[in-house]
Amino acid sequence: MRSLRANRRLALKPVASRLLSTTAAAHVSSTSTSTAPKHTPINSVLIANRGEIAIRINRTAERLGIRATTVYTDVDAGSWHASTGFQSLALGPANAYLDGEKIIALAKKHGIQALHPGYGFLSENSKFAERCEEEGIVFVGPPASAMADMGHKARSKEIMTAANVPCVPGYHGTEQGEQQLLEHARNVTFPVLLKSVRGGGGKGMRIVLTEDEFLAQLKSARAEARASFGEGGEVMLVEKYIVRPRHVEVQVFADKWGNTVALGERDCSIQRRHQKILEESPAPDLDEVTRQDLWDKARKAASAVGYVGAGTVEFILDKDTNKFYFMEMNTRLQVEHPVTEMVTGLDLVEWQFRVAAGEKLPLTQEEVEAQMKLRGAAIEARIYAESPEKGFLPDSGKLVHAYLPPSLISEDVRLDWGFRSGATISEAYDGMIAKLIVRGEDREQAIAKMAGILRKYEIVGVSTNIEFLKRLCQSGAFIEGDVETGFIDKWRDDLFSPRHIKNEVFAQAALGMVNFEIRHSSPHGQTLGFGEANAIGERKLAFKVLDGYSKEDGEIVEASVTQTGHNLYNVTVARKGDETPETFINIACEPEASGEVMKLESYFPLERIESSVVPQPTDKETKITIFQHGLKTDLALLPPKWYEKALGLKEVTASVAAPMPCKILKNEVVEGQEVKKGEPLVVIESMKMETVIRSPQDGVIKKLAHKEGDICKAGTILVLFEEGETTEES
């Protein structure tokens, strides 16, 4: 069998017959030669997407000799993906990735033959696929009819039931009044799951545990669905909620000749907000009979709608009964497709191009399975701009530093970047920064590899979920394969257990800042944050711990650094509660400045420690991020007391600020109302996600600074409390 990877930078047309000559005979098709699909070699493509998926599609296109064009909005003008491809074309405003007519017009104007939608945006828009066909543009995806059938959740359930694919009990009809849906929910019996008929990615989805909360959850789900999917998104399904579900999906591929294969399954049960965080293949703790049944039902599902191209059939697997039910079919390439690529050795984007060109599938089901037996297990971790320790609150901003040692990348370790150092994560789009994918001989080895790579992955400038992913990989339940969609809530105490920050972290942070000062010392005096220097070169610094995973979050730690010789230092760390400060004598420190980063190799009395120290000055403070022993710690460098006093700086405690750029959806309180710590204050929307801002304290509301619909910048005061009437609880 000829390897697909042997063909480098070749156009589809000249290699097609040669590539498939060894496998075509193995395929059996009911299609007669008189109605054989037309073969249309693809030589140019417009990638109607952004970030890592645009870069990834371009990479395969270049290898196949297909001339790729990328597009960008005003927000993304300086983005990485806009610098890839043969050419890059401007779309305009931030929402222009959804402007199908403009994208089609650009493709026609520039004589581009095909269009690849990636995932998200227009990738599952059947009308857009129809328009491409009408304009003579090859849509690299399924037929519009299949997309419409599977994109409508209610209709897809009817089709699956007719094809003998099991579905979750529920109501999928047209009665959409609030009381009507409530009555259907009673018939299904609580708990139930609400989701939009146009849903995907967890948008517009709510778990309703009791009848009392049904109407409130329905309104919230509809508002989010309408914002995400537009008109029609508010039409809801009501389904029985499986209490201990696993999310298991099957990657399918079909061609225009009637061939369909299943490329294995992926377990995507580790989720937050109904969105996947970590995916793996093969699924753990799954017997072979169930596995083969899943593959068979997935192929039936694809065949039932005349599917062509890459698709994913998603199932709910009940942990208590081991029964599975059809959930939905994603009619596009999935975010997590690299997991399947790792365990099959295939390039799924190449398969998409070949199928779109009218070629037969390169491999049969038997050949795929034989290849998978040699490939072990793979895991993908999605790297998001968010704060898991703060309820997975989304973040946005500039990536000051984004680094993974290039030496770690190999055939078994893959990093699909969407953004690099200097790029901006915009609140206008999803907050995924990258995907890290690893492969091992078995699941245990893959998890160990993933944990090791994550410990060397450094991102500064926005909050990320990397520290949380490290904890996931160390969780005993995850390592044992005891996964379900409620995994995070079930093991919350374990996943978010506070850690202790050692004194060596503060010592290295101080040494890093002192060395920055030495290299960038101002002729007008000391750098802000350092005390006065005495005759023996002492520097005094004060740090505030900003680490939400730490027992010491909010703690003030003082460090004193004295240089005793060339690259030799004594460092004393003083912490509240310690009887005496800890002093490290004669630390030999070898600093190496690299842009925004100070890399330190320090020899403490009993240990050699390597650290990366990254300062981030702002108008209010200097934040410091330090990577040490595979862990990230965030600190604030406090200004000297004389400076704070001179400027009249005062921390505003009697207020709540917007944690990110956002839109105000609803004020949950009124002025003069008394609230308790933890009660909801404001509902905001950012990165297409609703977030509830809760009270950090007991108190009385003095002022609501913004009304519903207002657009706010990060740091904008949203709620003011009456001063003197607030009580913070520990």
Short mmCIF file of N, CA, C and O in Angstrom, two decimals, residues 467-539:
data_model
loop_
_atom_site.label_atom_id
_atom_site.label_comp_id
_atom_site.label_asym_id
_atom_site.label_seq_id
_atom_site.Cartn_x
_atom_site.Cartn_y
_atom_site.Cartn_z
N GLU A 467 -2.29 25.44 33.15
CA GLU A 467 -2.09 24.88 34.50
C GLU A 467 -3.18 23.87 34.84
O GLU A 467 -2.92 22.85 35.49
N PHE A 468 -4.40 24.17 34.41
CA PHE A 468 -5.50 23.24 34.64
C PHE A 468 -5.28 21.94 33.88
O PHE A 468 -5.54 20.84 34.41
N LEU A 469 -4.81 22.02 32.63
CA LEU A 469 -4.55 20.82 31.84
C LEU A 469 -3.48 19.96 32.49
O LEU A 469 -3.57 18.72 32.46
N LYS A 470 -2.48 20.58 33.09
CA LYS A 470 -1.45 19.82 33.82
C LYS A 470 -2.10 19.03 34.95
O LYS A 470 -1.77 17.85 35.17
N ARG A 471 -3.00 19.66 35.66
CA ARG A 471 -3.68 18.99 36.77
C ARG A 471 -4.57 17.85 36.27
O ARG A 471 -4.67 16.80 36.90
N LEU A 472 -5.22 18.07 35.13
CA LEU A 472 -6.03 17.01 34.53
C LEU A 472 -5.19 15.77 34.26
O LEU A 472 -5.60 14.64 34.56
N CYS A 473 -4.00 15.98 33.69
CA CYS A 473 -3.12 14.86 33.33
C CYS A 473 -2.56 14.14 34.55
O CYS A 473 -2.04 13.03 34.44
N GLN A 474 -2.65 14.77 35.72
CA GLN A 474 -2.18 14.16 36.95
C GLN A 474 -3.32 13.56 37.77
O GLN A 474 -3.08 12.94 38.81
N SER A 475 -4.56 13.77 37.32
CA SER A 475 -5.72 13.29 38.06
C SER A 475 -5.80 11.76 37.99
O SER A 475 -5.78 11.17 36.90
N GLY A 476 -5.92 11.13 39.14
CA GLY A 476 -6.02 9.68 39.19
C GLY A 476 -7.21 9.15 38.43
O GLY A 476 -7.11 8.15 37.72
N ALA A 477 -8.34 9.84 38.52
CA ALA A 477 -9.56 9.39 37.83
C ALA A 477 -9.37 9.45 36.32
O ALA A 477 -9.80 8.55 35.59
N PHE A 478 -8.72 10.53 35.84
CA PHE A 478 -8.50 10.63 34.40
C PHE A 478 -7.52 9.57 33.91
O PHE A 478 -7.73 8.93 32.87
N ILE A 479 -6.46 9.37 34.65
CA ILE A 479 -5.46 8.37 34.27
C ILE A 479 -6.10 6.98 34.19
O ILE A 479 -5.78 6.17 33.32
N GLU A 480 -7.05 6.71 35.09
CA GLU A 480 -7.74 5.41 35.09
C GLU A 480 -8.80 5.31 34.00
O GLU A 480 -9.37 4.23 33.77
N GLY A 481 -9.10 6.42 33.32
CA GLY A 481 -10.10 6.40 32.25
C GLY A 481 -11.52 6.53 32.75
O GLY A 481 -12.47 6.27 31.99
N ASP A 482 -11.71 6.98 33.99
CA ASP A 482 -13.04 7.14 34.56
C ASP A 482 -13.59 8.51 34.18
O ASP A 482 -13.67 9.43 34.99
N VAL A 483 -13.96 8.68 32.90
CA VAL A 483 -14.34 9.99 32.38
C VAL A 483 -15.84 10.07 32.13
O VAL A 483 -16.50 9.07 31.85
N GLU A 484 -16.37 11.27 32.24
CA GLU A 484 -17.76 11.58 31.93
C GLU A 484 -17.84 13.08 31.73
O GLU A 484 -16.91 13.82 32.09
N THR A 485 -18.94 13.58 31.16
CA THR A 485 -19.02 15.01 30.87
C THR A 485 -19.07 15.86 32.14
O THR A 485 -18.75 17.04 32.10
N GLY A 486 -19.45 15.27 33.26
CA GLY A 486 -19.45 15.99 34.53
C GLY A 486 -18.16 15.82 35.31
O GLY A 486 -18.12 16.06 36.52
N PHE A 487 -17.09 15.41 34.62
CA PHE A 487 -15.82 15.09 35.28
C PHE A 487 -15.28 16.26 36.11
O PHE A 487 -14.85 16.07 37.25
N ILE A 488 -15.30 17.46 35.55
CA ILE A 488 -14.69 18.61 36.23
C ILE A 488 -15.43 18.91 37.53
O ILE A 488 -14.81 19.15 38.58
N ASP A 489 -16.76 18.92 37.49
CA ASP A 489 -17.51 19.18 38.72
C ASP A 489 -17.32 18.05 39.73
O ASP A 489 -17.20 18.29 40.94
N LYS A 490 -17.28 16.82 39.25
CA LYS A 490 -17.14 15.67 40.13
C LYS A 490 -15.81 15.69 40.87
O LYS A 490 -15.74 15.34 42.06
N TRP A 491 -14.75 16.09 40.20
CA TRP A 491 -13.41 16.07 40.78
C TRP A 491 -12.86 17.47 41.02
O TRP A 491 -11.65 17.68 41.03
N ARG A 492 -13.77 18.43 41.22
CA ARG A 492 -13.37 19.83 41.37
C ARG A 492 -12.37 20.04 42.50
O ARG A 492 -11.38 20.77 42.34
N ASP A 493 -12.60 19.44 43.64
CA ASP A 493 -11.70 19.65 44.77
C ASP A 493 -10.28 19.19 44.46
O ASP A 493 -9.29 19.83 44.85
N ASP A 494 -10.18 18.08 43.73
CA ASP A 494 -8.88 17.55 43.36
C ASP A 494 -8.21 18.43 42.30
O ASP A 494 -7.03 18.75 42.38
N LEU A 495 -8.99 18.85 41.30
CA LEU A 495 -8.44 19.61 40.18
C LEU A 495 -8.05 21.03 40.57
O LEU A 495 -7.17 21.63 39.93
N PHE A 496 -8.70 21.57 41.58
CA PHE A 496 -8.42 22.95 41.98
C PHE A 496 -7.82 23.05 43.38
O PHE A 496 -7.88 24.11 44.01
N SER A 497 -7.25 21.96 43.86
CA SER A 497 -6.66 22.00 45.21
C SER A 497 -5.53 23.03 45.25
O SER A 497 -4.68 23.07 44.36
N PRO A 498 -5.51 23.89 46.27
CA PRO A 498 -4.49 24.95 46.32
C PRO A 498 -3.10 24.38 46.56
O PRO A 498 -2.92 23.39 47.26
N ARG A 499 -2.11 25.01 45.97
CA ARG A 499 -0.72 24.58 46.12
C ARG A 499 0.07 25.63 46.89
O ARG A 499 -0.31 26.80 46.96
N HIS A 500 1.19 25.21 47.43
CA HIS A 500 2.08 26.11 48.16
C HIS A 500 3.17 26.61 47.21
O HIS A 500 3.73 25.84 46.43
N ILE A 501 3.44 27.91 47.26
CA ILE A 501 4.51 28.50 46.44
C ILE A 501 5.78 28.56 47.28
O ILE A 501 5.81 29.21 48.34
N LYS A 502 6.82 27.91 46.83
CA LYS A 502 8.07 27.86 47.59
C LYS A 502 8.82 29.19 47.53
O LYS A 502 8.67 29.97 46.60
N ASN A 503 9.66 29.40 48.52
CA ASN A 503 10.44 30.64 48.59
C ASN A 503 11.38 30.81 47.40
O ASN A 503 11.71 31.93 47.01
N GLU A 504 11.82 29.68 46.82
CA GLU A 504 12.72 29.77 45.68
C GLU A 504 12.07 30.47 44.49
O GLU A 504 12.76 31.08 43.66
N VAL A 505 10.75 30.41 44.40
CA VAL A 505 10.05 31.10 43.31
C VAL A 505 10.21 32.61 43.46
O VAL A 505 10.51 33.32 42.49
N PHE A 506 10.02 33.11 44.67
CA PHE A 506 10.17 34.55 44.91
C PHE A 506 11.63 34.98 44.76
O PHE A 506 11.90 36.08 44.26
N ALA A 507 12.55 34.11 45.16
CA ALA A 507 13.97 34.42 45.00
C ALA A 507 14.33 34.56 43.52
O ALA A 507 15.02 35.51 43.12
N GLN A 508 13.85 33.64 42.70
CA GLN A 508 14.14 33.71 41.27
C GLN A 508 13.44 34.90 40.62
O GLN A 508 14.00 35.55 39.72
N ALA A 509 12.22 35.22 41.06
CA ALA A 509 11.52 36.39 40.54
C ALA A 509 12.32 37.65 40.84
O ALA A 509 12.48 38.53 39.98
N ALA A 510 12.84 37.74 42.06
CA ALA A 510 13.64 38.91 42.45
C ALA A 510 14.93 38.98 41.64
O ALA A 510 15.31 40.05 41.15
N LEU A 511 15.60 37.85 41.47
CA LEU A 511 16.84 37.83 40.68
C LEU A 511 16.57 38.22 39.23
O LEU A 511 17.37 38.92 38.60
N GLY A 512 15.44 37.76 38.69
CA GLY A 512 15.09 38.11 37.33
C GLY A 512 14.88 39.61 37.17
O GLY A 512 15.38 40.24 36.23
N MET A 513 14.15 40.22 38.11
CA MET A 513 13.87 41.64 38.02
C MET A 513 15.13 42.48 38.25
O MET A 513 15.32 43.52 37.62
N VAL A 514 16.01 42.03 39.16
CA VAL A 514 17.27 42.74 39.39
C VAL A 514 18.12 42.72 38.11
O VAL A 514 18.72 43.73 37.72
N ASN A 515 18.15 41.58 37.43
CA ASN A 515 18.94 41.50 36.21
C ASN A 515 18.32 42.31 35.08
O ASN A 515 19.04 42.85 34.23
N PHE A 516 16.98 42.42 35.06
CA PHE A 516 16.36 43.33 34.09
C PHE A 516 16.77 44.76 34.39
O PHE A 516 17.07 45.55 33.49
N GLU A 517 16.82 45.11 35.68
CA GLU A 517 17.19 46.46 36.07
C GLU A 517 18.62 46.77 35.66
O GLU A 517 18.93 47.85 35.16
N ILE A 518 19.51 45.81 35.86
CA ILE A 518 20.92 46.00 35.50
C ILE A 518 21.05 46.29 34.01
O ILE A 518 21.83 47.15 33.58
N ARG A 519 20.26 45.57 33.20
CA ARG A 519 20.36 45.73 31.74
C ARG A 519 19.61 46.95 31.22
O ARG A 519 19.93 47.48 30.16
N HIS A 520 18.59 47.38 31.95
CA HIS A 520 17.77 48.50 31.46
C HIS A 520 17.70 49.63 32.48
O HIS A 520 16.71 50.35 32.53
N SER A 521 18.74 49.79 33.28
CA SER A 521 18.70 50.81 34.33
C SER A 521 18.57 52.20 33.74
O SER A 521 19.19 52.52 32.72
N SER A 522 17.76 53.00 34.37
CA SER A 522 17.49 54.35 33.89
C SER A 522 18.55 55.31 34.42
O SER A 522 18.96 55.21 35.57
N PRO A 523 18.98 56.29 33.62
CA PRO A 523 19.94 57.28 34.10
C PRO A 523 19.34 58.23 35.13
O PRO A 523 20.05 58.98 35.77
N HIS A 524 18.01 58.17 35.29
CA HIS A 524 17.34 59.10 36.21
C HIS A 524 17.05 58.50 37.57
O HIS A 524 16.37 59.09 38.38
N GLY A 525 17.51 57.28 37.82
CA GLY A 525 17.26 56.70 39.13
C GLY A 525 16.86 55.26 39.05
O GLY A 525 17.06 54.60 38.05
N GLN A 526 16.25 54.79 40.15
CA GLN A 526 15.91 53.38 40.25
C GLN A 526 14.67 53.05 39.43
O GLN A 526 13.80 53.90 39.23
N THR A 527 14.61 51.80 38.96
CA THR A 527 13.42 51.31 38.28
C THR A 527 12.27 51.21 39.28
O THR A 527 12.49 50.82 40.43
N LEU A 528 11.09 51.59 38.86
CA LEU A 528 9.92 51.51 39.74
C LEU A 528 9.77 50.11 40.31
O LEU A 528 9.79 49.13 39.59
N GLY A 529 9.61 50.03 41.63
CA GLY A 529 9.43 48.72 42.25
C GLY A 529 10.60 48.34 43.13
O GLY A 529 10.50 47.45 43.95
N PHE A 530 11.75 49.02 42.98
CA PHE A 530 12.91 48.71 43.81
C PHE A 530 13.09 49.79 44.87
O PHE A 530 12.89 50.97 44.61
N GLY A 531 13.50 49.36 46.03
CA GLY A 531 13.82 50.30 47.08
C GLY A 531 15.15 50.97 46.80
O GLY A 531 15.81 50.71 45.80
N GLU A 532 15.59 51.86 47.69
CA GLU A 532 16.86 52.55 47.49
C GLU A 532 18.02 51.58 47.62
O GLU A 532 18.02 50.66 48.42
N ALA A 533 19.03 51.81 46.78
CA ALA A 533 20.22 50.95 46.82
C ALA A 533 21.18 51.46 47.89
O ALA A 533 21.36 52.65 48.05
N ASN A 534 21.79 50.54 48.65
CA ASN A 534 22.81 50.97 49.60
C ASN A 534 24.19 50.65 49.04
O ASN A 534 24.33 50.22 47.91
N ALA A 535 25.19 50.81 49.83
CA ALA A 535 26.57 50.72 49.35
C ALA A 535 26.92 49.32 48.87
O ALA A 535 27.82 49.15 48.06
N ILE A 536 26.25 48.29 49.38
CA ILE A 536 26.63 46.94 48.98
C ILE A 536 25.69 46.37 47.91
O ILE A 536 25.67 45.18 47.66
N GLY A 537 24.90 47.24 47.27
CA GLY A 537 24.07 46.82 46.14
C GLY A 537 22.83 46.04 46.52
O GLY A 537 22.41 45.17 45.77
N GLU A 538 22.21 46.38 47.63
CA GLU A 538 21.00 45.66 48.03
C GLU A 538 19.78 46.23 47.30
O GLU A 538 19.65 47.43 47.10
N ARG A 539 18.89 45.33 46.89
CA ARG A 539 17.62 45.72 46.29
C ARG A 539 16.50 45.06 47.07
O ARG A 539 16.56 43.86 47.35
#
